Amino acid sequence: MDFARLLVSPIVGSIIGYFTNWLAIKMLFRPHREIRFFNLKLPFTPGIIPKEKERIAKSVGNATGKYILSEEVIIKSLLNEEVIEGINKIITDTYNDIFHKDKTLNDFLNYVLEDNKEENIEFLNKKVSSFIIAYLSREENLDFVTKYITDFIQDKLDTNIEDINFKEFIKIDFIKDDSFKQWVLNQITACRKYLSNDEISLSNIIPDIFVETAMDFVRSQATEWMPLILKIMDQTAIENKIKDILQEFIQKNLGKFTLIFVDIDKLYNKIRNYLKDYIQEEENQKEILKQINIFINQILEKPISQWLDKIDFINDENELEKRYDNIIFYLNNTEKIDILKEKIKDYIVNQEERNLLKIIKAFKIDVIYEIEKRIKRYLTYLINKEDFIELIKSLVNKELERLFSTPVNKFIENMGNSVEMHIKNFVLKLYKEFVIKQSPYFIKQLDISDIVENRIIEFDTDEMEEIILSVVDRELKVITWLGGLLGFIIGFVPVLFG
């Protein structure tokens, strides 16, 4: 009986110690809300954790951001060997997936852009086309392109005639084509309509340089041409024709009777001798040239429509076509075409000047400057033309389609196995530089302390209790049983001293 009494106090102490610790742990979480009785707040309501939830959340957040997930810890974790090895594996897998399966850029665009692919490609086309047009439109670039084309033309022209392959160069076989025939007839008809204007003369369509060249040529050859007139008159046919004209003139104006007293042969010889003496005088030669110039100018100023009226077939389309067919019929065999080519070749080759560029410059000394000026003017006109802009867009679009449809592995097929290693080194270098230089900024913006604090506040009390108990449930049970043990010991002390 005495032994039973000895155990009562320790057992009661043990029960009290166990229950008080169990109750204290429960009161950490419960009750969840404040309880009032007759409008009086019951003490210890709500529980410690629900009551101090915001303070606890802030403290845990600060501790996590400062000690657990600090900037140094995160950077160190991002650069540890396991992460680097994982990135290497991702690069290898991605490389093998891209370069060993014939995937094209189109496949990636479909994956990344989905339904917006066409819209983005069109946007890219417009941007590239606009850049090309803007680039070509700049004065310095326009000058560069112009000079490049001009230099190319000058280089091709700066060659000796004998170096030209005339058989390949002279192409006239196209005259057999029906489309060319129709084009020629249309051009003649259009030209006829244009030239029928009474205000248009030869001087309007023949360049001044040609007229001046012709005049200079006539003046330079005058001394040789004057004796030629006498040689022409000495020809039997010409002599007889002139005598017939003189006889007809005398007969009409003086009567047939006068012919009895006139010796036509003597009269012709007198006229010839007079012309010979006349044209040998330098002043008379100048006068003859002057009259020739006047005659040429009169021809040049005469309306072309008057010349056209005298050409019957040019105003009749059927006749015009017949004349064209006759010419083509004559030329429409290999032998005649070859002969025509040979004649053109012989004419060109037999020129005194052998250099093609010098031959052209003989007609116009500043021909290269004129070519350059015309090319630049045409390029300026062309660049601003809507058709040219559309052409650039079309070409860019074709190149983009070709580029996007080409397997990616085709771009590196001749670069060897080092490509994968270079890609790895490049990506890892970028990754490490980003982590070291940029991650402090992102970690600061991320604000881990604030994230943890807000997340804890978002939990309701039941969730917090479940989370805490999942971590320290065993330890709390130990504390509860430890309370029972301490209660037993404390209850045994009075018995021991009693």
PDB file of C-alpha atoms in Angstrom, residues 246-461:
ATOM      1  CA  LEU A 246      21.323  69.921-172.705  1.00  0.00           C
ATOM      2  CA  GLN A 247      19.751  69.002-176.036  1.00  0.00           C
ATOM      3  CA  GLU A 248      16.292  68.761-174.494  1.00  0.00           C
ATOM      4  CA  PHE A 249      16.787  72.075-172.698  1.00  0.00           C
ATOM      5  CA  ILE A 250      17.814  73.923-175.923  1.00  0.00           C
ATOM      6  CA  GLN A 251      15.018  72.330-177.908  1.00  0.00           C
ATOM      7  CA  LYS A 252      12.348  73.329-175.404  1.00  0.00           C
ATOM      8  CA  ASN A 253      13.585  76.848-174.789  1.00  0.00           C
ATOM      9  CA  LEU A 254      15.155  77.893-178.133  1.00  0.00           C
ATOM     10  CA  GLY A 255      13.479  75.554-180.611  1.00  0.00           C
ATOM     11  CA  LYS A 256      14.713  72.681-182.765  1.00  0.00           C
ATOM     12  CA  PHE A 257      16.122  75.084-185.352  1.00  0.00           C
ATOM     13  CA  THR A 258      18.721  76.290-182.885  1.00  0.00           C
ATOM     14  CA  LEU A 259      20.191  72.803-182.604  1.00  0.00           C
ATOM     15  CA  ILE A 260      21.567  73.227-186.161  1.00  0.00           C
ATOM     16  CA  PHE A 261      23.941  75.925-184.873  1.00  0.00           C
ATOM     17  CA  VAL A 262      24.816  74.273-181.538  1.00  0.00           C
ATOM     18  CA  ASP A 263      27.405  71.543-181.168  1.00  0.00           C
ATOM     19  CA  ILE A 264      26.312  69.576-178.067  1.00  0.00           C
ATOM     20  CA  ASP A 265      29.710  67.908-177.686  1.00  0.00           C
ATOM     21  CA  LYS A 266      31.531  71.235-177.635  1.00  0.00           C
ATOM     22  CA  LEU A 267      28.964  72.700-175.259  1.00  0.00           C
ATOM     23  CA  TYR A 268      29.421  69.726-172.897  1.00  0.00           C
ATOM     24  CA  ASN A 269      33.215  70.069-173.031  1.00  0.00           C
ATOM     25  CA  LYS A 270      32.989  73.804-172.295  1.00  0.00           C
ATOM     26  CA  ILE A 271      30.754  73.136-169.306  1.00  0.00           C
ATOM     27  CA  ARG A 272      33.136  70.423-168.089  1.00  0.00           C
ATOM     28  CA  ASN A 273      36.200  72.658-168.479  1.00  0.00           C
ATOM     29  CA  TYR A 274      34.410  75.485-166.750  1.00  0.00           C
ATOM     30  CA  LEU A 275      33.523  73.203-163.806  1.00  0.00           C
ATOM     31  CA  LYS A 276      37.094  71.955-163.649  1.00  0.00           C
ATOM     32  CA  ASP A 277      38.478  75.487-163.442  1.00  0.00           C
ATOM     33  CA  TYR A 278      35.743  76.515-161.038  1.00  0.00           C
ATOM     34  CA  ILE A 279      36.172  73.749-158.475  1.00  0.00           C
ATOM     35  CA  GLN A 280      39.947  74.112-158.422  1.00  0.00           C
ATOM     36  CA  GLU A 281      39.614  77.578-156.892  1.00  0.00           C
ATOM     37  CA  GLU A 282      39.745  77.435-153.063  1.00  0.00           C
ATOM     38  CA  GLU A 283      37.123  80.169-152.690  1.00  0.00           C
ATOM     39  CA  ASN A 284      34.776  78.272-154.990  1.00  0.00           C
ATOM     40  CA  GLN A 285      35.323  75.091-153.002  1.00  0.00           C
ATOM     41  CA  LYS A 286      34.309  76.955-149.841  1.00  0.00           C
ATOM     42  CA  GLU A 287      31.198  78.211-151.600  1.00  0.00           C
ATOM     43  CA  ILE A 288      30.345  74.677-152.757  1.00  0.00           C
ATOM     44  CA  LEU A 289      30.750  73.390-149.172  1.00  0.00           C
ATOM     45  CA  LYS A 290      28.615  76.252-147.953  1.00  0.00           C
ATOM     46  CA  GLN A 291      25.875  75.293-150.390  1.00  0.00           C
ATOM     47  CA  ILE A 292      26.192  71.642-149.370  1.00  0.00           C
ATOM     48  CA  ASN A 293      25.769  72.665-145.710  1.00  0.00           C
ATOM     49  CA  ILE A 294      22.726  74.751-146.628  1.00  0.00           C
ATOM     50  CA  PHE A 295      21.313  71.818-148.580  1.00  0.00           C
ATOM     51  CA  ILE A 296      21.877  69.402-145.686  1.00  0.00           C
ATOM     52  CA  ASN A 297      20.308  71.843-143.218  1.00  0.00           C
ATOM     53  CA  GLN A 298      17.298  72.250-145.487  1.00  0.00           C
ATOM     54  CA  ILE A 299      16.905  68.473-145.599  1.00  0.00           C
ATOM     55  CA  LEU A 300      17.235  68.249-141.806  1.00  0.00           C
ATOM     56  CA  GLU A 301      14.629  70.968-141.232  1.00  0.00           C
ATOM     57  CA  LYS A 302      12.149  69.566-143.720  1.00  0.00           C
ATOM     58  CA  PRO A 303       9.218  67.833-141.931  1.00  0.00           C
ATOM     59  CA  ILE A 304       9.654  64.069-141.967  1.00  0.00           C
ATOM     60  CA  SER A 305       5.976  63.696-142.833  1.00  0.00           C
ATOM     61  CA  GLN A 306       6.785  65.028-146.332  1.00  0.00           C
ATOM     62  CA  TRP A 307       9.366  62.281-146.811  1.00  0.00           C
ATOM     63  CA  LEU A 308       6.981  59.640-145.515  1.00  0.00           C
ATOM     64  CA  ASP A 309       4.272  60.707-147.976  1.00  0.00           C
ATOM     65  CA  LYS A 310       6.625  59.808-150.826  1.00  0.00           C
ATOM     66  CA  ILE A 311       7.141  56.263-149.490  1.00  0.00           C
ATOM     67  CA  ASP A 312       3.951  54.458-150.497  1.00  0.00           C
ATOM     68  CA  PHE A 313       4.488  51.098-148.827  1.00  0.00           C
ATOM     69  CA  ILE A 314       5.218  52.547-145.394  1.00  0.00           C
ATOM     70  CA  ASN A 315       1.628  53.799-145.137  1.00  0.00           C
ATOM     71  CA  ASP A 316       0.163  50.423-146.109  1.00  0.00           C
ATOM     72  CA  GLU A 317       0.506  47.730-143.440  1.00  0.00           C
ATOM     73  CA  ASN A 318       0.024  44.895-145.928  1.00  0.00           C
ATOM     74  CA  GLU A 319       2.684  46.296-148.249  1.00  0.00           C
ATOM     75  CA  LEU A 320       4.976  46.902-145.298  1.00  0.00           C
ATOM     76  CA  GLU A 321       4.629  43.286-144.221  1.00  0.00           C
ATOM     77  CA  LYS A 322       5.326  42.082-147.782  1.00  0.00           C
ATOM     78  CA  ARG A 323       8.531  44.160-147.937  1.00  0.00           C
ATOM     79  CA  TYR A 324       9.638  42.744-144.599  1.00  0.00           C
ATOM     80  CA  ASP A 325       8.875  39.185-145.749  1.00  0.00           C
ATOM     81  CA  ASN A 326      10.884  39.753-148.940  1.00  0.00           C
ATOM     82  CA  ILE A 327      13.894  40.857-146.940  1.00  0.00           C
ATOM     83  CA  ILE A 328      13.583  37.940-144.539  1.00  0.00           C
ATOM     84  CA  PHE A 329      13.052  35.526-147.428  1.00  0.00           C
ATOM     85  CA  TYR A 330      16.297  36.707-148.920  1.00  0.00           C
ATOM     86  CA  LEU A 331      18.160  36.364-145.632  1.00  0.00           C
ATOM     87  CA  ASN A 332      16.329  33.274-144.419  1.00  0.00           C
ATOM     88  CA  ASN A 333      19.012  30.747-145.153  1.00  0.00           C
ATOM     89  CA  THR A 334      22.181  29.851-143.325  1.00  0.00           C
ATOM     90  CA  GLU A 335      24.485  30.782-146.169  1.00  0.00           C
ATOM     91  CA  LYS A 336      23.200  34.353-146.523  1.00  0.00           C
ATOM     92  CA  ILE A 337      23.135  34.872-142.773  1.00  0.00           C
ATOM     93  CA  ASP A 338      26.736  33.681-142.557  1.00  0.00           C
ATOM     94  CA  ILE A 339      27.657  36.004-145.420  1.00  0.00           C
ATOM     95  CA  LEU A 340      25.977  38.916-143.628  1.00  0.00           C
ATOM     96  CA  LYS A 341      27.838  38.069-140.434  1.00  0.00           C
ATOM     97  CA  GLU A 342      31.098  37.853-142.356  1.00  0.00           C
ATOM     98  CA  LYS A 343      30.487  41.248-143.995  1.00  0.00           C
ATOM     99  CA  ILE A 344      29.812  42.849-140.626  1.00  0.00           C
ATOM    100  CA  LYS A 345      32.910  41.192-139.206  1.00  0.00           C
ATOM    101  CA  ASP A 346      35.122  42.317-142.115  1.00  0.00           C
ATOM    102  CA  TYR A 347      33.853  45.876-141.870  1.00  0.00           C
ATOM    103  CA  ILE A 348      34.619  46.075-138.166  1.00  0.00           C
ATOM    104  CA  VAL A 349      37.984  44.303-138.310  1.00  0.00           C
ATOM    105  CA  ASN A 350      39.253  46.395-141.223  1.00  0.00           C
ATOM    106  CA  GLN A 351      38.939  49.665-139.327  1.00  0.00           C
ATOM    107  CA  GLU A 352      42.229  51.503-138.814  1.00  0.00           C
ATOM    108  CA  GLU A 353      41.699  51.835-135.075  1.00  0.00           C
ATOM    109  CA  ARG A 354      41.850  48.403-133.426  1.00  0.00           C
ATOM    110  CA  ASN A 355      40.655  49.307-129.923  1.00  0.00           C
ATOM    111  CA  LEU A 356      36.873  49.195-129.598  1.00  0.00           C
ATOM    112  CA  LEU A 357      36.743  51.816-126.836  1.00  0.00           C
ATOM    113  CA  LYS A 358      38.859  54.257-128.862  1.00  0.00           C
ATOM    114  CA  ILE A 359      36.629  53.739-131.895  1.00  0.00           C
ATOM    115  CA  ILE A 360      33.600  54.690-129.803  1.00  0.00           C
ATOM    116  CA  LYS A 361      35.431  57.666-128.264  1.00  0.00           C
ATOM    117  CA  ALA A 362      36.221  58.913-131.764  1.00  0.00           C
ATOM    118  CA  PHE A 363      32.503  59.599-132.154  1.00  0.00           C
ATOM    119  CA  LYS A 364      32.041  60.936-128.616  1.00  0.00           C
ATOM    120  CA  ILE A 365      35.052  61.718-126.476  1.00  0.00           C
ATOM    121  CA  ASP A 366      33.138  61.765-123.176  1.00  0.00           C
ATOM    122  CA  VAL A 367      31.179  58.569-123.886  1.00  0.00           C
ATOM    123  CA  ILE A 368      32.162  56.938-120.549  1.00  0.00           C
ATOM    124  CA  TYR A 369      30.965  59.986-118.612  1.00  0.00           C
ATOM    125  CA  GLU A 370      27.704  59.929-120.565  1.00  0.00           C
ATOM    126  CA  ILE A 371      27.280  56.204-119.907  1.00  0.00           C
ATOM    127  CA  GLU A 372      27.886  56.745-116.185  1.00  0.00           C
ATOM    128  CA  LYS A 373      25.447  59.657-116.085  1.00  0.00           C
ATOM    129  CA  ARG A 374      22.744  57.677-117.894  1.00  0.00           C
ATOM    130  CA  ILE A 375      23.257  54.606-115.691  1.00  0.00           C
ATOM    131  CA  LYS A 376      22.921  56.673-112.516  1.00  0.00           C
ATOM    132  CA  ARG A 377      19.831  58.441-113.845  1.00  0.00           C
ATOM    133  CA  TYR A 378      18.273  55.121-114.807  1.00  0.00           C
ATOM    134  CA  LEU A 379      19.163  53.508-111.462  1.00  0.00           C
ATOM    135  CA  THR A 380      17.593  56.440-109.608  1.00  0.00           C
ATOM    136  CA  TYR A 381      14.458  56.076-111.709  1.00  0.00           C
ATOM    137  CA  LEU A 382      14.481  52.295-111.280  1.00  0.00           C
ATOM    138  CA  ILE A 383      14.882  52.335-107.489  1.00  0.00           C
ATOM    139  CA  ASN A 384      11.841  54.584-107.096  1.00  0.00           C
ATOM    140  CA  LYS A 385       9.738  52.496-109.452  1.00  0.00           C
ATOM    141  CA  GLU A 386       7.041  50.340-107.847  1.00  0.00           C
ATOM    142  CA  ASP A 387       7.873  47.400-110.120  1.00  0.00           C
ATOM    143  CA  PHE A 388      11.482  47.408-108.916  1.00  0.00           C
ATOM    144  CA  ILE A 389      10.390  47.472-105.268  1.00  0.00           C
ATOM    145  CA  GLU A 390       8.095  44.508-105.920  1.00  0.00           C
ATOM    146  CA  LEU A 391      10.959  42.744-107.705  1.00  0.00           C
ATOM    147  CA  ILE A 392      13.213  43.195-104.669  1.00  0.00           C
ATOM    148  CA  LYS A 393      10.458  41.860-102.397  1.00  0.00           C
ATOM    149  CA  SER A 394       9.983  38.874-104.679  1.00  0.00           C
ATOM    150  CA  LEU A 395      13.715  38.095-104.733  1.00  0.00           C
ATOM    151  CA  VAL A 396      13.999  38.471-100.957  1.00  0.00           C
ATOM    152  CA  ASN A 397      10.956  36.234-100.485  1.00  0.00           C
ATOM    153  CA  LYS A 398      12.470  33.533-102.715  1.00  0.00           C
ATOM    154  CA  GLU A 399      15.764  33.675-100.829  1.00  0.00           C
ATOM    155  CA  LEU A 400      13.982  33.484 -97.466  1.00  0.00           C
ATOM    156  CA  GLU A 401      11.981  30.480 -98.652  1.00  0.00           C
ATOM    157  CA  ARG A 402      15.168  28.792 -99.834  1.00  0.00           C
ATOM    158  CA  LEU A 403      16.916  29.602 -96.565  1.00  0.00           C
ATOM    159  CA  PHE A 404      14.050  28.408 -94.351  1.00  0.00           C
ATOM    160  CA  SER A 405      13.592  25.175 -96.320  1.00  0.00           C
ATOM    161  CA  THR A 406      17.278  24.225 -96.093  1.00  0.00           C
ATOM    162  CA  PRO A 407      18.086  21.627 -93.395  1.00  0.00           C
ATOM    163  CA  VAL A 408      20.078  23.245 -90.615  1.00  0.00           C
ATOM    164  CA  ASN A 409      22.728  20.533 -90.788  1.00  0.00           C
ATOM    165  CA  LYS A 410      23.551  21.648 -94.357  1.00  0.00           C
ATOM    166  CA  PHE A 411      25.020  24.874 -92.961  1.00  0.00           C
ATOM    167  CA  ILE A 412      27.642  22.970 -90.945  1.00  0.00           C
ATOM    168  CA  GLU A 413      28.143  19.761 -92.927  1.00  0.00           C
ATOM    169  CA  ASN A 414      31.686  20.762 -93.932  1.00  0.00           C
ATOM    170  CA  MET A 415      32.709  22.119 -90.533  1.00  0.00           C
ATOM    171  CA  GLY A 416      33.568  18.801 -88.852  1.00  0.00           C
ATOM    172  CA  ASN A 417      32.782  17.484 -85.360  1.00  0.00           C
ATOM    173  CA  SER A 418      34.194  20.520 -83.598  1.00  0.00           C
ATOM    174  CA  VAL A 419      30.929  22.413 -84.120  1.00  0.00           C
ATOM    175  CA  GLU A 420      29.233  20.755 -81.151  1.00  0.00           C
ATOM    176  CA  MET A 421      32.178  21.591 -78.877  1.00  0.00           C
ATOM    177  CA  HIS A 422      32.246  25.203 -80.082  1.00  0.00           C
ATOM    178  CA  ILE A 423      28.501  25.516 -79.464  1.00  0.00           C
ATOM    179  CA  LYS A 424      28.900  24.049 -75.952  1.00  0.00           C
ATOM    180  CA  ASN A 425      31.763  26.388 -75.106  1.00  0.00           C
ATOM    181  CA  PHE A 426      29.881  29.370 -76.500  1.00  0.00           C
ATOM    182  CA  VAL A 427      26.614  28.596 -74.650  1.00  0.00           C
ATOM    183  CA  LEU A 428      28.405  27.830 -71.360  1.00  0.00           C
ATOM    184  CA  LYS A 429      30.447  31.005 -71.655  1.00  0.00           C
ATOM    185  CA  LEU A 430      27.282  33.037 -72.166  1.00  0.00           C
ATOM    186  CA  TYR A 431      25.577  31.198 -69.289  1.00  0.00           C
ATOM    187  CA  LYS A 432      28.430  31.786 -66.833  1.00  0.00           C
ATOM    188  CA  GLU A 433      28.791  35.441 -67.824  1.00  0.00           C
ATOM    189  CA  PHE A 434      25.051  35.903 -67.404  1.00  0.00           C
ATOM    190  CA  VAL A 435      25.015  34.212 -63.972  1.00  0.00           C
ATOM    191  CA  ILE A 436      28.006  36.181 -62.686  1.00  0.00           C
ATOM    192  CA  LYS A 437      27.114  39.585 -64.143  1.00  0.00           C
ATOM    193  CA  GLN A 438      23.333  39.612 -64.427  1.00  0.00           C
ATOM    194  CA  SER A 439      21.963  37.187 -61.823  1.00  0.00           C
ATOM    195  CA  PRO A 440      22.558  39.589 -58.847  1.00  0.00           C
ATOM    196  CA  TYR A 441      20.218  42.041 -60.533  1.00  0.00           C
ATOM    197  CA  PHE A 442      17.574  39.371 -61.205  1.00  0.00           C
ATOM    198  CA  ILE A 443      17.885  37.908 -57.683  1.00  0.00           C
ATOM    199  CA  LYS A 444      17.403  41.385 -56.278  1.00  0.00           C
ATOM    200  CA  GLN A 445      14.369  41.935 -58.465  1.00  0.00           C
ATOM    201  CA  LEU A 446      13.096  38.468 -57.547  1.00  0.00           C
ATOM    202  CA  ASP A 447      13.201  39.356 -53.777  1.00  0.00           C
ATOM    203  CA  ILE A 448      13.154  35.854 -52.277  1.00  0.00           C
ATOM    204  CA  SER A 449      12.353  37.216 -48.807  1.00  0.00           C
ATOM    205  CA  ASP A 450       9.199  38.842 -50.109  1.00  0.00           C
ATOM    206  CA  ILE A 451       8.199  35.703 -52.048  1.00  0.00           C
ATOM    207  CA  VAL A 452       8.553  33.489 -48.940  1.00  0.00           C
ATOM    208  CA  GLU A 453       6.724  36.016 -46.759  1.00  0.00           C
ATOM    209  CA  ASN A 454       3.786  36.364 -49.148  1.00  0.00           C
ATOM    210  CA  ARG A 455       3.595  32.608 -49.664  1.00  0.00           C
ATOM    211  CA  ILE A 456       3.386  31.949 -45.897  1.00  0.00           C
ATOM    212  CA  ILE A 457       0.685  34.603 -45.519  1.00  0.00           C
ATOM    213  CA  GLU A 458      -1.283  32.943 -48.321  1.00  0.00           C
ATOM    214  CA  PHE A 459      -1.427  29.643 -46.387  1.00  0.00           C
ATOM    215  CA  ASP A 460      -4.429  29.149 -44.108  1.00  0.00           C
ATOM    216  CA  THR A 461      -3.745  27.901 -40.548  1.00  0.00           C
TER     217      THR A 461
END
